[in-house]
CSV table of C-alpha atoms in Angstrom, one decimal:
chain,number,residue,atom,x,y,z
V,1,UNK,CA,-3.9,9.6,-15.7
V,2,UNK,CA,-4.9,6.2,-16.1
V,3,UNK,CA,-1.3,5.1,-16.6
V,4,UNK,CA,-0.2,7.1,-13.0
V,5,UNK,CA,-3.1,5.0,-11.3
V,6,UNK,CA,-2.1,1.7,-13.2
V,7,UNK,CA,1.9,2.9,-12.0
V,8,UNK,CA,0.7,3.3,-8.1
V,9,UNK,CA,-1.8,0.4,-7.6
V,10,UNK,CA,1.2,-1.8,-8.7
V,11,UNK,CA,3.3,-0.5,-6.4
V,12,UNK,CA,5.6,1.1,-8.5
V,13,UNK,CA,5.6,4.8,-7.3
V,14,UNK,CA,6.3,6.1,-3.8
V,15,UNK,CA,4.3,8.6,-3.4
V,16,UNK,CA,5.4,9.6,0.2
V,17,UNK,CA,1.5,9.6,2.2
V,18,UNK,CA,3.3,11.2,5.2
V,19,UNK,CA,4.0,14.0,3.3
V,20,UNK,CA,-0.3,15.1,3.6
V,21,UNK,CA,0.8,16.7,7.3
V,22,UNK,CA,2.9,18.7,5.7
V,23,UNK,CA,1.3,19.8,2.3
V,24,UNK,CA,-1.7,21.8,3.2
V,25,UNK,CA,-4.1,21.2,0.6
V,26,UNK,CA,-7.9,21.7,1.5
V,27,UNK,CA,-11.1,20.0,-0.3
V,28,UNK,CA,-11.4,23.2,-2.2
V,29,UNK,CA,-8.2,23.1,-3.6
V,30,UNK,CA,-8.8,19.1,-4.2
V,31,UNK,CA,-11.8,20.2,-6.2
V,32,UNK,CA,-10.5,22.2,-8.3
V,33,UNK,CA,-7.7,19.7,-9.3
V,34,UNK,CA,-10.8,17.7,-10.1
V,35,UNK,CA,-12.3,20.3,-12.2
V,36,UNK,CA,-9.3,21.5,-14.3
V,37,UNK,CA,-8.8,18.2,-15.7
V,38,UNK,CA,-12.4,17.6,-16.5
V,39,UNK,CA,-12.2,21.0,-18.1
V,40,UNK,CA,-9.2,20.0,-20.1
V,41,UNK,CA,-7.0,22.6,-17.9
V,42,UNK,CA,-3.1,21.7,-18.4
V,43,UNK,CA,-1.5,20.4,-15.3
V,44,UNK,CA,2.2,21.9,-14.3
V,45,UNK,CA,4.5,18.5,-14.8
V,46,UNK,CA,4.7,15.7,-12.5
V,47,UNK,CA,8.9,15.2,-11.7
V,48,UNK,CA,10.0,11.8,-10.3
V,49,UNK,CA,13.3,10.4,-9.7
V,50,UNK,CA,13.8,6.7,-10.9
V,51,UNK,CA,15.7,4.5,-8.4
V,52,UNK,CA,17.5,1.6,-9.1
V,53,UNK,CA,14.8,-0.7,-9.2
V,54,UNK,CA,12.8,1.4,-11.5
V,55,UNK,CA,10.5,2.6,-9.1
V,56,UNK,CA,9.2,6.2,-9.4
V,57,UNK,CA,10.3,8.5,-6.2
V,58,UNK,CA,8.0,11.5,-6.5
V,59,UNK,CA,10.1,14.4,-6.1
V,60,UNK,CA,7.6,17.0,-7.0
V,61,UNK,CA,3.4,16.6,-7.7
V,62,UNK,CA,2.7,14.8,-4.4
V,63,UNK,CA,-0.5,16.4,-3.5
V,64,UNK,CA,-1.3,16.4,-7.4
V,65,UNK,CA,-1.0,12.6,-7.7
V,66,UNK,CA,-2.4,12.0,-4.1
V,67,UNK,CA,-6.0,14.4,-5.0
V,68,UNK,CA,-5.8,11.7,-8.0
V,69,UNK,CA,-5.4,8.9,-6.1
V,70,UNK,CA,-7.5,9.3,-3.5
V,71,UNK,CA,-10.3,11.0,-5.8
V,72,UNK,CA,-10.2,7.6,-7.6
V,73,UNK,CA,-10.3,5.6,-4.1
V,74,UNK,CA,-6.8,3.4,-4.3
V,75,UNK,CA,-4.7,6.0,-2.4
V,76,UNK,CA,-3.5,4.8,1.1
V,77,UNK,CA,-1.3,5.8,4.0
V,78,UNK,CA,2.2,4.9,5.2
V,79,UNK,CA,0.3,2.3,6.8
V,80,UNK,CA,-1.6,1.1,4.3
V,81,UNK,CA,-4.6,2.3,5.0
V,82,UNK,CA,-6.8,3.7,2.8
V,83,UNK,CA,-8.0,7.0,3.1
V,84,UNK,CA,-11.8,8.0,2.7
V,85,UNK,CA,-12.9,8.3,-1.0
V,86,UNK,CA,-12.7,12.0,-2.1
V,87,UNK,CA,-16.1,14.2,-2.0
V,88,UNK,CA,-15.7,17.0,-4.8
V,89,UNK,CA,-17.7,20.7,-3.9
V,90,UNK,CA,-19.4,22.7,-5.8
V,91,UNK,CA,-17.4,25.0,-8.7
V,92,UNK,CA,-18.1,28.1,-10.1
V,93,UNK,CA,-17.7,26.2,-13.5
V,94,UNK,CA,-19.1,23.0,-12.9
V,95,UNK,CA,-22.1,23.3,-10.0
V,96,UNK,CA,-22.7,20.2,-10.4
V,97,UNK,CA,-20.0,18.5,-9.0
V,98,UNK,CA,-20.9,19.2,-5.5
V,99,UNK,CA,-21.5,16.2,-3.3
V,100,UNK,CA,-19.7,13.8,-6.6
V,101,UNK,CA,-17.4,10.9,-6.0
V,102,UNK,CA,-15.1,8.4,-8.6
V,103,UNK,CA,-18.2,5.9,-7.1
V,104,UNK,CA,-20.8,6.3,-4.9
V,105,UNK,CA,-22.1,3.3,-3.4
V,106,UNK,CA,-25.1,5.0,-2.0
V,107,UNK,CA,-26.3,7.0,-4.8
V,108,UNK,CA,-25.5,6.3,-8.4
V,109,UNK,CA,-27.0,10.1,-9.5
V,110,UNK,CA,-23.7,11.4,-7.1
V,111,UNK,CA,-21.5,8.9,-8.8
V,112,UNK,CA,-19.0,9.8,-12.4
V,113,UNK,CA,-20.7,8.6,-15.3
V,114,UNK,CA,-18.8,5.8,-17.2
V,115,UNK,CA,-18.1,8.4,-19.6
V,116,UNK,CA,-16.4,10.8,-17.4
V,117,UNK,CA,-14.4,8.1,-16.0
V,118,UNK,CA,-13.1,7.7,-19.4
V,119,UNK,CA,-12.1,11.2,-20.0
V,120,UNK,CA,-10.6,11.6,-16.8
V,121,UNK,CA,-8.5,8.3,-17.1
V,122,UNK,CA,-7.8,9.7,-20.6
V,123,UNK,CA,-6.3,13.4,-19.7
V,124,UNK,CA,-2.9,13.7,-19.8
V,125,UNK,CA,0.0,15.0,-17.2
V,126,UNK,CA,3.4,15.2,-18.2
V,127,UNK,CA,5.9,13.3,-16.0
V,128,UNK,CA,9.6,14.3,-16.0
V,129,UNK,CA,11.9,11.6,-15.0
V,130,UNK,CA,15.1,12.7,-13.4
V,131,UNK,CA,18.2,11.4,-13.5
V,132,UNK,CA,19.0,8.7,-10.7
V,133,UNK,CA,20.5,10.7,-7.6
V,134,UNK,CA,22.3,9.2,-5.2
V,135,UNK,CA,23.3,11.8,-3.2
V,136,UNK,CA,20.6,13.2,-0.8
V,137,UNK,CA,22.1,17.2,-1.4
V,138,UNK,CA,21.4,17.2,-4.7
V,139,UNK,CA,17.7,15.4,-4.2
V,140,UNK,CA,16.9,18.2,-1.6
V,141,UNK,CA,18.4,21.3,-3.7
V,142,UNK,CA,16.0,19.3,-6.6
V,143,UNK,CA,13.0,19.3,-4.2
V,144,UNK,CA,13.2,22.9,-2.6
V,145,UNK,CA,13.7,24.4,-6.4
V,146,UNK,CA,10.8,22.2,-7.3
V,147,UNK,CA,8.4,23.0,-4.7
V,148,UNK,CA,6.9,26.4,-6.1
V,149,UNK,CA,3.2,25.6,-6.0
V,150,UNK,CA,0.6,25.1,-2.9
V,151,UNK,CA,1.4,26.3,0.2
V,152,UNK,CA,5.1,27.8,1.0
V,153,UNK,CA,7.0,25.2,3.1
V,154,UNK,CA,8.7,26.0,5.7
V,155,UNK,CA,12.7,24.9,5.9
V,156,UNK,CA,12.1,22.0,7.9
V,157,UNK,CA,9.0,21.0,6.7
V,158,UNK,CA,11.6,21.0,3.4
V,159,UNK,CA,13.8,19.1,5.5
V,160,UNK,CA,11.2,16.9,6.7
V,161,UNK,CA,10.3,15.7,3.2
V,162,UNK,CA,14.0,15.1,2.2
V,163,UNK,CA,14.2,12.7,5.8
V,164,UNK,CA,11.2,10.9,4.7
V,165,UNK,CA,12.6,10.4,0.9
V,166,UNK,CA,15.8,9.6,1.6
V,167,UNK,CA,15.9,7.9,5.5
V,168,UNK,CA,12.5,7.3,6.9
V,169,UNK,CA,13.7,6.1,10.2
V,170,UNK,CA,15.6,9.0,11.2
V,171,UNK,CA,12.3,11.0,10.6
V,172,UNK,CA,10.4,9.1,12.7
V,173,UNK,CA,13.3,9.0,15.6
V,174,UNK,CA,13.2,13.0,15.3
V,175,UNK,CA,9.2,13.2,15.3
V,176,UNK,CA,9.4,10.7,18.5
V,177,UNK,CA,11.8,12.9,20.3
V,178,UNK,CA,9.3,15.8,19.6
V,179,UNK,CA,6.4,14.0,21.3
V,180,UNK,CA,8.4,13.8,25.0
V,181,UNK,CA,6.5,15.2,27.5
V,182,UNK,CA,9.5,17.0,29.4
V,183,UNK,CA,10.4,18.3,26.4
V,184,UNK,CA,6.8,19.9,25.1
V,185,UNK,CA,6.4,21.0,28.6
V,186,UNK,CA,10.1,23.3,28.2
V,187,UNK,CA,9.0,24.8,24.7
V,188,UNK,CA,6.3,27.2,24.5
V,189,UNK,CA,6.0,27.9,21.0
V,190,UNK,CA,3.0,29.4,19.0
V,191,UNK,CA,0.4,27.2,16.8
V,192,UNK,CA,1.8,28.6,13.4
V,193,UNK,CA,5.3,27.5,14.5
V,194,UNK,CA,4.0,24.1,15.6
V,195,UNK,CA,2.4,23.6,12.0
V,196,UNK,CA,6.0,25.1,10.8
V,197,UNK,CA,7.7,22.0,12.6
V,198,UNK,CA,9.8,23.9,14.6
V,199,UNK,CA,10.1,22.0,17.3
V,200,UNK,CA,11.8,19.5,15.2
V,201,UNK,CA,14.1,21.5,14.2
V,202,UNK,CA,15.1,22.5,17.7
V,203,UNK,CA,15.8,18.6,18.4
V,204,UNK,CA,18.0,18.9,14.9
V,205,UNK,CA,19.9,21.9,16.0
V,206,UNK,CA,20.5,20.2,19.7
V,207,UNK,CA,21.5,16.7,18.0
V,208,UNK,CA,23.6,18.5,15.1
V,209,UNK,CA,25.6,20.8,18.2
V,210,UNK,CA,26.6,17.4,20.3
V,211,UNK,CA,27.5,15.4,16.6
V,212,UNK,CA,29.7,18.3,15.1
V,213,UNK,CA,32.9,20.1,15.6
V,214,UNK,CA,31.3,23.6,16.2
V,215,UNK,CA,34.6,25.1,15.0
V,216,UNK,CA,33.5,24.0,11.8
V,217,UNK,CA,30.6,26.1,11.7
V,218,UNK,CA,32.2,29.4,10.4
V,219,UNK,CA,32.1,26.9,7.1
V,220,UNK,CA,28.5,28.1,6.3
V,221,UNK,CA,26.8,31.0,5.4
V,222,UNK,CA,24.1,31.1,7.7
V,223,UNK,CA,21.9,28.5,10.1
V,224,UNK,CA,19.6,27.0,7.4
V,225,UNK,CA,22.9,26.0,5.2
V,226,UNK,CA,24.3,24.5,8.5
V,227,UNK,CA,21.1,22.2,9.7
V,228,UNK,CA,20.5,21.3,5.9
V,229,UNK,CA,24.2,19.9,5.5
V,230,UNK,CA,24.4,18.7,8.7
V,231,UNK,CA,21.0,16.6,8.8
C-alpha cells in the first residue's frame, strides 16, 4: 500500500475522482476497507491498464484505492482539490476505531499510532497490469466484466465511466446537456433513475438517432449493444 500512495502522489495513476458520483460507497463500507487490512484481510486485486507513458489507468479498484487515498489524506478531485481526511466508525472487530483518522491534528489519542502506520503502509494488494488497449470496446467489455463488487452499476453509469477513461470532454458535453433547464423541465423521471443517469442516456440515444443511419440498427441485438457501440 505504501507503494500505491508513493505511485498516486507522483502522479503516476489516474485514478478517475469523478467516478465517486457514480460508485456508491458509504463511510461504513470505507471503514471496513480500513479494518480488513488492519486485520490482515486479503483484498480482491487491484487491475490497471498501463498507457503509453507508463501511467497506471485504473480499470478496476477505484473506490478501493480512493478509501486508501483519501484515508491517508493525499486523495483529490478532478480539480485538484483535496477531499476531507477520512473519519473511520466504529467495528464490530475493532471498537476502537471510531472517531480515528491517518492524523488528527486535534487529538493525537484519535490519531494512528506510528506503528499502525507502518503496518498499514506494509499490507499488501495485488495489482494486475493489463495489457495496453487502445481500443475503447475492448477497455469497456474489460471494465463491465471487472466491475463485480460494490454497488451494481447501471449501463450508463458503465458507460459513464468508459467516457470519462477514454474521452473526458465528451462526458462533460453530455453531463452539460443534461443540466438544461428546458430539457429537465420535459423529463419527469423518478430519483432512483436520476442516480441511474438516465437522463444521460436519453441525450445519448437522441444524439446517437441524428449521427447514425437507423437502417443500421437491425445490426444489433438489442438497445444497450446499440448506445454502447455507438457512443
Amino acid at each position: 500500500i505504501g507503494e500505491l500512495i508513493n505511485i498516486y502522489r507522483d502522479g503516476e495513476m489516474d485514478i478517475h475522482p469523478e467516478f465517486q458520483r457514480v460508485f456508491r460507497w458509504s463511510k461504513s463500507q470505507k471503514t471496513r476497507l480500513i479494518e480488513s487490512i488492519m486485520l490482515n484481510i486479503p483484498i480482491p486485486s487491484i487491475f490497471v491498464s498501463q498507457n503509453d507513458e507508463g501511467v497506471w489507468d485504473v480499470i478496476d479498484g477505484v473506490q478501493r484505492l480512493s478509501t486508501i487515498f483519501q484515508f491517508v489524506g493525499i486523495f483529490k478531485d478532478e480539480t485538484n482539490k483535496s477531499f476531507d481526511p477520512l473519519v473511520l466508525q466504529k467495528t464490530d472487530y475493532l471498537p476502537s476505531f471510531e472517531g480515528m483518522m491517518w492524523q488528527n491534528p486535534n487529538d493525537a489519542s484519535k490519531s494512528f499510532t506510528k506503528e499502525q502506520q507502518l503496518a498499514f503502509k506494509r499490507a499488501r494488494i495485488d495489482v494486475i497490469i493489463v495489457k495496453k488497449e487502445s481500443d475503447p470496446n475492448t477497455k469497456y467489455e474489460l471494465f463491465e466484466r471487472l466491475n463485480t463488487g460494490g454497488s451494481k452499476l447501471s449501463d450508463q453509469e458503465v458507460r459513464n465511466c468508459l467516457m470519462i477513461m477514454t474521452n473526458r470532454d465528451f462526458y462533460s458535453f453530455l453531463n452539460s446537456l443534461s443540466k438544461n433547464e428546458d430539457f429537465n423541465n420535459c423529463i419527469v423521471i423518478t430519483d432512483r433513475k436520476e442516480d441511474e443517469q438516465f437522463k444521460l442516456e436519453l441525450i445519448l440515444r437522441l444524439l446517437i438517432a441524428v449521427k447514425m443511419d437507423l437502417g443500421q440498427a437491425s445490426n444489433y441485438n438489442d438497445l444497450k449493444e446499440l448506445l454502447d457501440k455507438e457512443m
